[in-house]
Rosetta silent file (secondary structure, phi, psi, omega in degrees, C-alpha in Angstrom):
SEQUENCE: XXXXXXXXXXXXXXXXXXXXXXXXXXXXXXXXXXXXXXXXXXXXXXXXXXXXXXXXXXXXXXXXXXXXXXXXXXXXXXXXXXXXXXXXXXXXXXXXXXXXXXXXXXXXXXXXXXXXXXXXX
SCORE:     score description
SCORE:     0.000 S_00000001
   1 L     0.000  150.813 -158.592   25.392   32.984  -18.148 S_00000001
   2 L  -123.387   90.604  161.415   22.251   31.017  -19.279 S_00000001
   3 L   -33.476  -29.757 -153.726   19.190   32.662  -17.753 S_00000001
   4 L   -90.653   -7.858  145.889   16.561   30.039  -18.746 S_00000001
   5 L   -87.193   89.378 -160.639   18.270   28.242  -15.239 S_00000001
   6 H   -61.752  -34.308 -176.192   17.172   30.182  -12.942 S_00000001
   7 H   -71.768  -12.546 -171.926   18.834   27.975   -9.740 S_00000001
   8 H   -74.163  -47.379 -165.549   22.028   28.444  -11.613 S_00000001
   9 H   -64.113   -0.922 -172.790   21.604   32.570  -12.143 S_00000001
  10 L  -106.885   -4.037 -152.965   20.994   32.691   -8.353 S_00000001
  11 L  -120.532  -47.757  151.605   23.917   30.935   -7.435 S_00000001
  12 L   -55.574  132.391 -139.019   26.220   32.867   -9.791 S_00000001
  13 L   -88.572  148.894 -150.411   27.944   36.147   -9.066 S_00000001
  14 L  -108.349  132.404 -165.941   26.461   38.912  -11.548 S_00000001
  15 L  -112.525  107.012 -176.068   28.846   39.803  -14.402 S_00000001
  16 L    84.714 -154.561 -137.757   29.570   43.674  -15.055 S_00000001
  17 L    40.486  158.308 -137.755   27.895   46.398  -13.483 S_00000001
  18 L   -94.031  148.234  169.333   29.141   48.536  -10.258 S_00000001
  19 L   -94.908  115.897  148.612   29.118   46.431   -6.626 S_00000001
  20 L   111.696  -41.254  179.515   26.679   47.559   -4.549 S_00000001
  21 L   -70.547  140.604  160.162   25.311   49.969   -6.965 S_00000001
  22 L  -117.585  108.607 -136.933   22.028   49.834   -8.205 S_00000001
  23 L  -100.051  -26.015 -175.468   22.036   50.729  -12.032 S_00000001
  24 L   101.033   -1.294  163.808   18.105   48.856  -12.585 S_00000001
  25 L  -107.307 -166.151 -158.291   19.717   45.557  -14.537 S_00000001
  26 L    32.554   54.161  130.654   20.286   42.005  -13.467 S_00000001
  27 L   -53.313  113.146 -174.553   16.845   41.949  -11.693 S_00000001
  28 L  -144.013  154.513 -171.214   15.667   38.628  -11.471 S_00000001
  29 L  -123.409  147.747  160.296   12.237   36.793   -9.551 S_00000001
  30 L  -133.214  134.688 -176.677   13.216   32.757   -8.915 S_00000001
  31 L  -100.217  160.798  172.573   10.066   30.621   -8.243 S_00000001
  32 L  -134.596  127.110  168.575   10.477   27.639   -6.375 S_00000001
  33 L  -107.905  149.216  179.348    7.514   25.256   -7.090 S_00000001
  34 L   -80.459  118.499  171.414    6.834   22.984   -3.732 S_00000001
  35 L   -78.292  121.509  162.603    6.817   19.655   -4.774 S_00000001
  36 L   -99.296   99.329  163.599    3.561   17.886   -2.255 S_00000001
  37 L   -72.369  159.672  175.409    3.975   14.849   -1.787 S_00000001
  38 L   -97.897  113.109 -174.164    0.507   12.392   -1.667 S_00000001
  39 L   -45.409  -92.057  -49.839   -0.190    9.904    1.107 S_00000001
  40 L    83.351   68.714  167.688   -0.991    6.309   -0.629 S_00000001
  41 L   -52.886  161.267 -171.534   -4.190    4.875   -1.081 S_00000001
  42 E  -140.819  136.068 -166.366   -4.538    2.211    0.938 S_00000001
  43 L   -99.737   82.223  137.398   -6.563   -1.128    0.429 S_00000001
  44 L    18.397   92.602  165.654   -8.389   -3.416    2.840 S_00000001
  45 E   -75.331  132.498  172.697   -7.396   -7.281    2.136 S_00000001
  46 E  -101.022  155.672  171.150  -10.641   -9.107    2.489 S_00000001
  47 E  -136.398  131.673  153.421  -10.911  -12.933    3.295 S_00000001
  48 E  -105.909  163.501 -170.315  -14.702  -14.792    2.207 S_00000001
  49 L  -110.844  153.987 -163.875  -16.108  -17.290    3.751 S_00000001
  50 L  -132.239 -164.546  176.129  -16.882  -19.981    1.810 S_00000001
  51 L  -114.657   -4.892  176.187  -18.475  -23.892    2.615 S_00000001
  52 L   -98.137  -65.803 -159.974  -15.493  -25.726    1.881 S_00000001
  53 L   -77.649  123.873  178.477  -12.096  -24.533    2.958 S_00000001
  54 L  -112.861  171.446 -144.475  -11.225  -25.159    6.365 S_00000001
  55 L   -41.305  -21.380  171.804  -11.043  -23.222    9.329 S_00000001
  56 H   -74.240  -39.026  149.225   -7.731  -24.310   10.051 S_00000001
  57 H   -55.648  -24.962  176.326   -6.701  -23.420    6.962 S_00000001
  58 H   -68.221  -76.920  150.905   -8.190  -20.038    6.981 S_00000001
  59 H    10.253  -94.902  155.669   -5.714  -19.786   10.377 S_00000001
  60 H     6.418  -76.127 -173.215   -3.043  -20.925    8.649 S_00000001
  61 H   -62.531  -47.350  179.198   -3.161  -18.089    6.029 S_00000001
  62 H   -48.758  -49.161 -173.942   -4.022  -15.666    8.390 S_00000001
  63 H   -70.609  -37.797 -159.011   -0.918  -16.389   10.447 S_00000001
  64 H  -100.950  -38.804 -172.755    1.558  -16.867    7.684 S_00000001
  65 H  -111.595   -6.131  179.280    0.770  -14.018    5.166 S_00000001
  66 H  -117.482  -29.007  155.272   -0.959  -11.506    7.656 S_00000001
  67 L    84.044   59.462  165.693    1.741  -12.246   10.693 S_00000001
  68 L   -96.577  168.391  176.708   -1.537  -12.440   12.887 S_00000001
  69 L   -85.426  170.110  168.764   -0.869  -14.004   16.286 S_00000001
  70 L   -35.378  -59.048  159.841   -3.101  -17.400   17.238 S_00000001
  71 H   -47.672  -78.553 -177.835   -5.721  -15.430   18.786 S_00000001
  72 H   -76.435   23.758  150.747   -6.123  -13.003   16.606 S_00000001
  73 H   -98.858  -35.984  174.879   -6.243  -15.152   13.368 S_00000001
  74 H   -57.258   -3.058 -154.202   -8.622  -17.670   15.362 S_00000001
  75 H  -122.032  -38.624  147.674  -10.915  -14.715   16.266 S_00000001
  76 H   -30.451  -62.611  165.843  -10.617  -13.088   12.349 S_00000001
  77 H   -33.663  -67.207  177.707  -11.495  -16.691   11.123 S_00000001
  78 H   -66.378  -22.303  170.437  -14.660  -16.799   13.058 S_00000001
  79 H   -65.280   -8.285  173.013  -15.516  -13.237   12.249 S_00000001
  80 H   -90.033  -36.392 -170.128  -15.489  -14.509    8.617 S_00000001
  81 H   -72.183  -18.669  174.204  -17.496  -17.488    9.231 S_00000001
  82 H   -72.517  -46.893 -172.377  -19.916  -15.832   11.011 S_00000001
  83 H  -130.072   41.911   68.000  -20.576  -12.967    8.749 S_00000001
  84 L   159.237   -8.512  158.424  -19.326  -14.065    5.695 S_00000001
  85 E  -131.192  165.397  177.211  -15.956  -11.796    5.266 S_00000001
  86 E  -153.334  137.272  176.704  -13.165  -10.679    7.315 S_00000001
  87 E   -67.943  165.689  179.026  -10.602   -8.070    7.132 S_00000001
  88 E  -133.412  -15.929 -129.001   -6.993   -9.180    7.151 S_00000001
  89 E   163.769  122.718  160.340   -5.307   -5.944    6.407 S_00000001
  90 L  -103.852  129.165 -176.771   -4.685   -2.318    5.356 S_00000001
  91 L  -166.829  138.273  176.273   -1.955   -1.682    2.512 S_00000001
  92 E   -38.797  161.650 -159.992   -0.951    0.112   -0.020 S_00000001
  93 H   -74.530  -39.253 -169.553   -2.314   -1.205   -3.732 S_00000001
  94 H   -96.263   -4.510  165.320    0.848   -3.151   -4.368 S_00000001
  95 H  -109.251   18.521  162.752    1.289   -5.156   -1.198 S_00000001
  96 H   -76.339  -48.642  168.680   -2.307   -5.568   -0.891 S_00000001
  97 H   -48.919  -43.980 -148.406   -2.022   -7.001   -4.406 S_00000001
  98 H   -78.319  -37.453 -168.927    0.612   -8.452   -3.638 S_00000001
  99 H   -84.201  -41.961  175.366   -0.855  -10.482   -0.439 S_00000001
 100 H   -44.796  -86.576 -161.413   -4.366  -11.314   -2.746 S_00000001
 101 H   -35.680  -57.200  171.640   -1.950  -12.774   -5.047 S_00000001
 102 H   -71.552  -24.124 -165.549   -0.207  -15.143   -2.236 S_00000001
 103 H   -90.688  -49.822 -151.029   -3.115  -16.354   -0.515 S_00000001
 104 H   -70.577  -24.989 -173.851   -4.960  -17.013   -3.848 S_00000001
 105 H   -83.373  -59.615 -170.983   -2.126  -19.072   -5.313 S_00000001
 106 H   -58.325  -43.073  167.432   -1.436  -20.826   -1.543 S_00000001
 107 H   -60.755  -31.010  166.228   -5.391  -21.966   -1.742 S_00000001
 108 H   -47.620  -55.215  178.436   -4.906  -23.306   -5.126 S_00000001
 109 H   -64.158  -42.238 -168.656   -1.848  -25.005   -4.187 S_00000001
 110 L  -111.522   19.362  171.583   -3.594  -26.628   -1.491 S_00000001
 111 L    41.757   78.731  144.135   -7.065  -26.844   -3.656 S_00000001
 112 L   -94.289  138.294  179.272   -8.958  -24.325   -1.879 S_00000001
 113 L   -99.956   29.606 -162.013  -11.775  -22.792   -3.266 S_00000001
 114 L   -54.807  148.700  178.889  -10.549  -19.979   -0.660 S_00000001
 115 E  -140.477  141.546 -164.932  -11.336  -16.078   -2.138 S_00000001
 116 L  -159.146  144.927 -165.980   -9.419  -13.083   -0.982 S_00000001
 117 L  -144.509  166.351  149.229   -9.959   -9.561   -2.711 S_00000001
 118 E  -147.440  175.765 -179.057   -9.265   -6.073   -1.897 S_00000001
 119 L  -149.307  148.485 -138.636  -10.924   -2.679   -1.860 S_00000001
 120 L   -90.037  146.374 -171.741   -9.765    0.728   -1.404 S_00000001
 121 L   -85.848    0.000    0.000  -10.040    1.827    2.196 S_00000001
């Protein structure tokens, strides 16, 4: 038997010595370490407002890549234009990247000077 496994030596039936008896060998401690898992950080997609791209387009994005409803991309839109950013989103770092990454390409595409970032919640 190979000691240096400990889930094995626990699982295996103890070889010589009396049953039942306690003679003081095959004493053994087995640790268990608790694996903890760690929530996520999670990242805020920002939308800026800019002087060019326009509001319908802003919409648009909102609706298509954030799966906001009419209202609530129309009412996100104006909260950017009014005060010069708007959230879109909380998500973990790779589909926040991931969303930056689509809108910024989709503004591009449609030659927007549109800017979309994120930052750690």
């Amino acid at each position: 038997m190979n000691c240096a496994d400990p889930l094995r030596a626990a699982k295996e039936p103890r070889k010589g010595g009396s049953e039942g008896g306690n003679n003081g060998s095959g004493t053994a401690v087995i640790t268990r370490t608790k694996t903890q898992t760690k929530k996520p950080g999670m990242y805020r997609v920002l939308i800026l407002n800019d002087d060019y791209t326009p509001m319908e387009f802003v919409v648009t994005v909102l609706r298509k890549f954030f799966n906001k409803g009419p209202e609530e991309a129309q009412r996100i839109m104006l909260h950017v234009h009014h005060h010069g950013v708007g959230e879109c989103g909380v998500f973990t770092y790779e589909v926040a990247e991931t969303k930056v990454t689509q809108v910024m390409d989709f503004a591009r595409k449609h030659q927007h000077p549109l800017q979309c970032i994120m930052e750690k919640k």
